[in-house]
PDB file of C-alpha atoms in Angstrom:
ATOM      1  CA  UNK A 239      10.471   0.344  34.528  1.00 65.00           C
ATOM      2  CA  UNK A 240       7.354  -0.085  35.802  1.00 68.00           C
ATOM      3  CA  UNK A 241       3.800  -1.639  33.992  1.00 72.00           C
ATOM      4  CA  UNK A 242       1.455   1.507  33.995  1.00 72.00           C
ATOM      5  CA  UNK A 243      -2.248   0.587  33.701  1.00 73.00           C
ATOM      6  CA  UNK A 244      -4.660   3.723  32.909  1.00 73.00           C
ATOM      7  CA  UNK A 245      -3.183   6.357  35.642  1.00 74.00           C
ATOM      8  CA  UNK A 246      -1.967   3.901  37.812  1.00 74.00           C
ATOM      9  CA  UNK A 247       1.752   1.693  38.151  1.00 68.00           C
ATOM     10  CA  UNK A 248      -0.131  -2.092  38.232  1.00 67.00           C
ATOM     11  CA  UNK A 249       3.402  -3.729  38.941  1.00 65.00           C
ATOM     12  CA  UNK A 250       6.246  -2.264  39.479  1.00 64.00           C
ATOM     13  CA  UNK A 251       9.102  -3.899  37.705  1.00 58.00           C
ATOM     14  CA  UNK A 252      13.091  -3.832  38.092  1.00 57.00           C
ATOM     15  CA  UNK A 253      14.186  -6.769  38.691  1.00 63.00           C
ATOM     16  CA  UNK A 254      15.395  -9.283  36.062  1.00 68.00           C
ATOM     17  CA  UNK A 255      13.070 -12.013  37.636  1.00 64.00           C
ATOM     18  CA  UNK A 256      10.344  -9.051  37.176  1.00 82.00           C
ATOM     19  CA  UNK A 257      11.522  -8.939  33.761  1.00 89.00           C
ATOM     20  CA  UNK A 258      11.441 -12.351  33.131  1.00 92.00           C
ATOM     21  CA  UNK A 259       7.450 -12.473  33.417  1.00 92.00           C
ATOM     22  CA  UNK A 260       7.171  -9.273  30.914  1.00 92.00           C
ATOM     23  CA  UNK A 261       5.432 -11.415  27.990  1.00 95.00           C
ATOM     24  CA  UNK A 262       3.306 -13.617  30.420  1.00 95.00           C
ATOM     25  CA  UNK A 263       2.157 -10.494  31.739  1.00 92.00           C
ATOM     26  CA  UNK A 264       1.185  -8.571  28.493  1.00 93.00           C
ATOM     27  CA  UNK A 265      -0.702 -11.677  27.242  1.00 96.00           C
ATOM     28  CA  UNK A 266      -2.562 -12.163  30.257  1.00 95.00           C
ATOM     29  CA  UNK A 267      -3.788  -8.410  30.207  1.00 93.00           C
ATOM     30  CA  UNK A 268      -4.373  -8.861  26.441  1.00 94.00           C
ATOM     31  CA  UNK A 269      -6.608 -11.983  26.708  1.00 96.00           C
ATOM     32  CA  UNK A 270      -8.191 -10.012  30.011  1.00 96.00           C
ATOM     33  CA  UNK A 271      -9.138  -6.772  27.796  1.00 93.00           C
ATOM     34  CA  UNK A 272     -10.093  -9.192  24.577  1.00 95.00           C
ATOM     35  CA  UNK A 273     -13.115 -10.799  27.120  1.00 97.00           C
ATOM     36  CA  UNK A 274     -13.746  -7.639  29.232  1.00 96.00           C
ATOM     37  CA  UNK A 275     -14.385  -5.310  25.778  1.00 95.00           C
ATOM     38  CA  UNK A 276     -16.271  -8.247  23.331  1.00 95.00           C
ATOM     39  CA  UNK A 277     -19.348  -6.827  23.450  1.00 95.00           C
ATOM     40  CA  UNK A 278     -17.864  -3.288  21.641  1.00 94.00           C
ATOM     41  CA  UNK A 279     -15.618  -2.709  19.505  1.00 93.00           C
ATOM     42  CA  UNK A 280     -11.965  -2.210  20.619  1.00 93.00           C
ATOM     43  CA  UNK A 281      -8.313  -1.545  19.592  1.00 94.00           C
ATOM     44  CA  UNK A 282      -5.216  -3.197  21.224  1.00 94.00           C
ATOM     45  CA  UNK A 283      -1.978  -3.084  20.704  1.00 94.00           C
ATOM     46  CA  UNK A 284       0.060  -4.957  22.417  1.00 94.00           C
ATOM     47  CA  UNK A 285       4.422  -4.176  22.080  1.00 93.00           C
ATOM     48  CA  UNK A 286       6.119  -6.732  23.375  1.00 94.00           C
ATOM     49  CA  UNK A 287       9.348  -5.041  25.201  1.00 92.00           C
ATOM     50  CA  UNK A 288      11.098  -8.642  23.533  1.00 94.00           C
ATOM     51  CA  UNK A 289      13.157  -9.142  22.007  1.00 94.00           C
ATOM     52  CA  UNK A 290      14.731  -5.903  22.189  1.00 90.00           C
ATOM     53  CA  UNK A 291      17.813  -6.019  24.708  1.00 89.00           C
ATOM     54  CA  UNK A 292      18.451  -6.977  27.691  1.00 90.00           C
ATOM     55  CA  UNK A 293      16.609 -10.150  26.629  1.00 94.00           C
ATOM     56  CA  UNK A 294      14.348 -12.035  29.302  1.00 94.00           C
ATOM     57  CA  UNK A 295      12.170 -14.854  29.445  1.00 96.00           C
ATOM     58  CA  UNK A 296      10.127 -17.007  31.817  1.00 96.00           C
ATOM     59  CA  UNK A 297      11.305 -20.414  33.092  1.00 95.00           C
ATOM     60  CA  UNK A 298       8.726 -22.232  31.433  1.00 95.00           C
ATOM     61  CA  UNK A 299      10.740 -21.093  27.928  1.00 97.00           C
ATOM     62  CA  UNK A 300      14.248 -20.942  29.063  1.00 96.00           C
ATOM     63  CA  UNK A 301      16.116 -23.317  27.339  1.00 97.00           C
ATOM     64  CA  UNK A 302      13.522 -24.900  25.031  1.00 95.00           C
ATOM     65  CA  UNK A 303      14.923 -23.743  21.784  1.00 96.00           C
ATOM     66  CA  UNK A 304      18.585 -24.488  19.400  1.00 93.00           C
ATOM     67  CA  UNK A 305      18.650 -21.109  19.053  1.00 93.00           C
ATOM     68  CA  UNK A 306      19.907 -20.517  22.658  1.00 95.00           C
ATOM     69  CA  UNK A 307      18.456 -16.980  25.047  1.00 96.00           C
ATOM     70  CA  UNK A 308      17.238 -15.350  21.741  1.00 95.00           C
ATOM     71  CA  UNK A 309      15.398 -18.289  20.434  1.00 96.00           C
ATOM     72  CA  UNK A 310      13.466 -18.942  23.929  1.00 97.00           C
ATOM     73  CA  UNK A 311      12.000 -15.371  23.788  1.00 97.00           C
ATOM     74  CA  UNK A 312      10.880 -15.580  20.404  1.00 96.00           C
ATOM     75  CA  UNK A 313       8.935 -18.864  21.453  1.00 97.00           C
ATOM     76  CA  UNK A 314       7.691 -17.258  24.320  1.00 98.00           C
ATOM     77  CA  UNK A 315       6.358 -14.473  21.818  1.00 97.00           C
ATOM     78  CA  UNK A 316       4.913 -17.341  19.733  1.00 97.00           C
ATOM     79  CA  UNK A 317       3.292 -18.466  22.746  1.00 98.00           C
ATOM     80  CA  UNK A 318       2.186 -14.864  23.409  1.00 97.00           C
ATOM     81  CA  UNK A 319       0.533 -14.381  19.914  1.00 97.00           C
ATOM     82  CA  UNK A 320      -1.053 -17.887  19.933  1.00 97.00           C
ATOM     83  CA  UNK A 321      -2.837 -17.423  23.450  1.00 97.00           C
ATOM     84  CA  UNK A 322      -4.011 -13.677  22.036  1.00 96.00           C
ATOM     85  CA  UNK A 323      -5.639 -15.358  18.912  1.00 96.00           C
ATOM     86  CA  UNK A 324      -7.358 -18.065  20.796  1.00 97.00           C
ATOM     87  CA  UNK A 325      -8.867 -15.384  22.928  1.00 96.00           C
ATOM     88  CA  UNK A 326     -10.466 -13.946  19.945  1.00 96.00           C
ATOM     89  CA  UNK A 327     -11.590 -17.012  18.577  1.00 96.00           C
ATOM     90  CA  UNK A 328     -12.900 -18.112  22.196  1.00 97.00           C
ATOM     91  CA  UNK A 329     -14.923 -14.788  22.088  1.00 96.00           C
ATOM     92  CA  UNK A 330     -16.292 -15.502  18.716  1.00 96.00           C
ATOM     93  CA  UNK A 331     -14.660 -12.427  17.336  1.00 95.00           C
ATOM     94  CA  UNK A 332     -12.392 -13.765  14.827  1.00 95.00           C
ATOM     95  CA  UNK A 333     -14.354 -13.095  11.521  1.00 94.00           C
ATOM     96  CA  UNK A 334     -14.615  -9.404  12.893  1.00 94.00           C
ATOM     97  CA  UNK A 335     -11.243  -8.299  13.920  1.00 95.00           C
ATOM     98  CA  UNK A 336      -8.029  -7.636  11.691  1.00 95.00           C
ATOM     99  CA  UNK A 337      -4.943  -8.758  13.630  1.00 96.00           C
ATOM    100  CA  UNK A 338      -1.620  -7.166  12.456  1.00 96.00           C
ATOM    101  CA  UNK A 339       1.288  -8.247  13.457  1.00 97.00           C
ATOM    102  CA  UNK A 340       4.994  -6.728  12.813  1.00 95.00           C
ATOM    103  CA  UNK A 341       8.069  -5.056  13.800  1.00 94.00           C
ATOM    104  CA  UNK A 342       9.369  -1.356  14.183  1.00 92.00           C
ATOM    105  CA  UNK A 343      12.775  -2.478  12.375  1.00 94.00           C
ATOM    106  CA  UNK A 344      15.470  -4.788  11.234  1.00 95.00           C
ATOM    107  CA  UNK A 345      17.928  -7.008  13.981  1.00 94.00           C
ATOM    108  CA  UNK A 346      20.274  -5.230  16.572  1.00 93.00           C
ATOM    109  CA  UNK A 347      23.445  -6.982  14.796  1.00 94.00           C
ATOM    110  CA  UNK A 348      25.948  -5.270  17.409  1.00 92.00           C
ATOM    111  CA  UNK A 349      24.269  -7.492  20.176  1.00 92.00           C
ATOM    112  CA  UNK A 350      25.136 -10.863  18.617  1.00 91.00           C
ATOM    113  CA  UNK A 351      22.866 -13.338  19.330  1.00 86.00           C
ATOM    114  CA  UNK A 352      21.122 -11.298  21.334  1.00 90.00           C
ATOM    115  CA  UNK A 353      20.056  -9.130  18.004  1.00 91.00           C
ATOM    116  CA  UNK A 354      18.594 -11.465  16.319  1.00 92.00           C
ATOM    117  CA  UNK A 355      19.411 -11.433  12.316  1.00 92.00           C
ATOM    118  CA  UNK A 356      18.072  -9.975   9.103  1.00 94.00           C
ATOM    119  CA  UNK A 357      18.919 -13.463   7.142  1.00 93.00           C
ATOM    120  CA  UNK A 358      20.105 -12.039   3.641  1.00 95.00           C
ATOM    121  CA  UNK A 359      19.771  -8.511   3.722  1.00 96.00           C
ATOM    122  CA  UNK A 360      21.922  -6.211   4.242  1.00 97.00           C
ATOM    123  CA  UNK A 361      22.865  -4.642   7.863  1.00 96.00           C
ATOM    124  CA  UNK A 362      20.321  -4.246  10.920  1.00 96.00           C
ATOM    125  CA  UNK A 363      18.605  -1.771  12.887  1.00 95.00           C
ATOM    126  CA  UNK A 364      20.280   1.784  12.468  1.00 94.00           C
ATOM    127  CA  UNK A 365      20.369   1.476   9.226  1.00 96.00           C
ATOM    128  CA  UNK A 366      19.206   2.324   5.936  1.00 94.00           C
ATOM    129  CA  UNK A 367      19.565  -1.275   4.252  1.00 96.00           C
ATOM    130  CA  UNK A 368      17.321  -3.417   3.456  1.00 95.00           C
ATOM    131  CA  UNK A 369      18.265  -5.304   7.122  1.00 96.00           C
ATOM    132  CA  UNK A 370      17.223  -1.968   8.817  1.00 96.00           C
ATOM    133  CA  UNK A 371      13.742  -0.926   7.885  1.00 94.00           C
ATOM    134  CA  UNK A 372      12.230  -4.446   5.926  1.00 95.00           C
ATOM    135  CA  UNK A 373      10.343  -6.484   8.334  1.00 94.00           C
ATOM    136  CA  UNK A 374       8.188  -9.497   8.696  1.00 91.00           C
ATOM    137  CA  UNK A 375       3.923  -8.086   8.267  1.00 94.00           C
ATOM    138  CA  UNK A 376       1.256 -10.446   8.766  1.00 95.00           C
ATOM    139  CA  UNK A 377      -2.226  -9.455   8.652  1.00 94.00           C
ATOM    140  CA  UNK A 378      -5.142 -11.735   9.511  1.00 95.00           C
ATOM    141  CA  UNK A 379      -8.794 -11.109   8.911  1.00 95.00           C
ATOM    142  CA  UNK A 380     -11.189 -14.555   8.253  1.00 94.00           C
ATOM    143  CA  UNK A 381     -13.402 -13.385   5.552  1.00 94.00           C
ATOM    144  CA  UNK A 382     -11.813  -9.934   3.984  1.00 94.00           C
ATOM    145  CA  UNK A 383      -8.310 -10.973   3.461  1.00 93.00           C
ATOM    146  CA  UNK A 384      -7.611 -14.188   1.485  1.00 94.00           C
ATOM    147  CA  UNK A 385      -5.652 -16.941   3.484  1.00 93.00           C
ATOM    148  CA  UNK A 386      -1.637 -18.098   2.265  1.00 93.00           C
ATOM    149  CA  UNK A 387      -1.855 -14.683  -0.011  1.00 91.00           C
ATOM    150  CA  UNK A 388       2.065 -12.677  -0.657  1.00 91.00           C
ATOM    151  CA  UNK A 389       2.043  -9.383  -1.063  1.00 88.00           C
ATOM    152  CA  UNK A 390       5.170  -7.842  -2.926  1.00 86.00           C
ATOM    153  CA  UNK A 391       4.253  -4.375  -3.220  1.00 87.00           C
ATOM    154  CA  UNK A 392       6.254  -2.169  -0.502  1.00 88.00           C
ATOM    155  CA  UNK A 393       4.441  -0.230   2.102  1.00 92.00           C
ATOM    156  CA  UNK A 394       5.498   1.353   5.591  1.00 93.00           C
ATOM    157  CA  UNK A 395       3.719   0.883   9.008  1.00 94.00           C
ATOM    158  CA  UNK A 396       2.881   4.734   8.807  1.00 95.00           C
ATOM    159  CA  UNK A 397       0.434   3.331   6.586  1.00 95.00           C
ATOM    160  CA  UNK A 398      -1.663   1.415   9.175  1.00 95.00           C
ATOM    161  CA  UNK A 399      -2.934   4.371  10.718  1.00 95.00           C
ATOM    162  CA  UNK A 400      -4.919   5.850   7.727  1.00 95.00           C
ATOM    163  CA  UNK A 401      -5.439   1.821   6.564  1.00 95.00           C
ATOM    164  CA  UNK A 402      -7.319   1.158   9.648  1.00 94.00           C
ATOM    165  CA  UNK A 403      -8.778   4.740   9.866  1.00 94.00           C
ATOM    166  CA  UNK A 404     -10.696   4.560   6.858  1.00 93.00           C
ATOM    167  CA  UNK A 405     -11.781   0.756   7.655  1.00 93.00           C
ATOM    168  CA  UNK A 406     -13.282   1.447  10.897  1.00 93.00           C
ATOM    169  CA  UNK A 407     -15.388   5.370   9.565  1.00 94.00           C
ATOM    170  CA  UNK A 408     -13.104   7.370  11.058  1.00 94.00           C
ATOM    171  CA  UNK A 409     -11.434  10.971   9.589  1.00 94.00           C
ATOM    172  CA  UNK A 410      -8.143  11.402   9.844  1.00 94.00           C
ATOM    173  CA  UNK A 411      -6.583  14.617  11.266  1.00 91.00           C
ATOM    174  CA  UNK A 412      -7.124  17.530   9.147  1.00 93.00           C
ATOM    175  CA  UNK A 413      -3.411  18.088   9.156  1.00 93.00           C
ATOM    176  CA  UNK A 414      -1.631  16.547   5.880  1.00 90.00           C
ATOM    177  CA  UNK A 415      -0.161  13.151   7.333  1.00 91.00           C
ATOM    178  CA  UNK A 416       2.254  10.333   5.853  1.00 91.00           C
ATOM    179  CA  UNK A 417       0.664   7.337   4.914  1.00 93.00           C
ATOM    180  CA  UNK A 418      -1.801   5.507   2.677  1.00 92.00           C
ATOM    181  CA  UNK A 419      -4.840   3.210   2.610  1.00 93.00           C
ATOM    182  CA  UNK A 420      -3.050  -0.014   1.872  1.00 93.00           C
ATOM    183  CA  UNK A 421      -6.001  -1.743   2.703  1.00 94.00           C
ATOM    184  CA  UNK A 422      -6.801  -3.025  -1.786  1.00 92.00           C
ATOM    185  CA  UNK A 423      -2.771  -4.700  -0.735  1.00 92.00           C
ATOM    186  CA  UNK A 424      -4.033  -6.216   2.103  1.00 93.00           C
ATOM    187  CA  UNK A 425      -7.540  -7.746   0.640  1.00 92.00           C
ATOM    188  CA  UNK A 426      -5.150  -8.800  -2.621  1.00 88.00           C
ATOM    189  CA  UNK A 427      -8.132  -6.519  -4.711  1.00 83.00           C
ATOM    190  CA  UNK A 428      -7.933  -6.007  -8.194  1.00 71.00           C
ATOM    191  CA  UNK A 429      -7.139  -2.063  -6.707  1.00 64.00           C
ATOM    192  CA  UNK A 430      -4.042  -2.922  -5.192  1.00 59.00           C
ATOM    193  CA  UNK A 431      -2.126  -2.583  -8.710  1.00 54.00           C
ATOM    194  CA  UNK A 432      -3.623   1.232  -8.913  1.00 53.00           C
ATOM    195  CA  UNK A 433      -2.092   1.507  -4.980  1.00 49.00           C
ATOM    196  CA  UNK A 434       1.080  -0.244  -5.734  1.00 47.00           C
ATOM    197  CA  UNK A 435       1.545   2.698  -8.853  1.00 49.00           C
ATOM    198  CA  UNK A 436       1.034   5.499  -6.165  1.00 52.00           C
ATOM    199  CA  UNK A 437       2.909   3.733  -3.431  1.00 51.00           C
ATOM    200  CA  UNK A 438       6.345   3.198  -5.383  1.00 50.00           C
ATOM    201  CA  UNK A 439       5.283   7.289  -7.048  1.00 51.00           C
ATOM    202  CA  UNK A 440       5.508   9.117  -3.783  1.00 51.00           C
ATOM    203  CA  UNK A 441       8.068   6.602  -2.067  1.00 43.00           C
ATOM    204  CA  UNK A 442      10.802   7.526  -4.990  1.00 35.00           C
TER     205      UNK A 442
END
């Protein structure tokens, strides 16, 4: 495994010792990116390797949780997200930045305690049951997204491209793509009911 920056190998990452630093390295680079680009619009995508197996955690979080190694990994990701949000606030970007935190699939149940839990939902990663495809989704944009609201309407990660494209005024590909603009759902606007009906109609 290697970390690539631009067209160059930034850090070779082939040992367990190095992989324990992945979350820290991702966070440091994300914060640095925000600071370097604070004067212009930017898109920052931070796909943490953890908690994908094999699990690795830095020494500063090893043994810190009551849920074993998996819990330690999640606590370090929580720290990472906190650092990134702090960087936005510190650089005066909090009120004009849309932050989205989500996952691509449910827990990898075959790995037991290292795979996470879907709670009351059935099954996990690799299945079409709710435990495999229903994941947390948190969006934050002070002044644009109401604080503390919960949206129960269905949506998918394929909706993010058309949603973000609409927000920034970018054109979508000429070729028809899957996904809808779900900004009315995120903003909890009166139009959300219309959006919900459309979503349900297209996904039955």
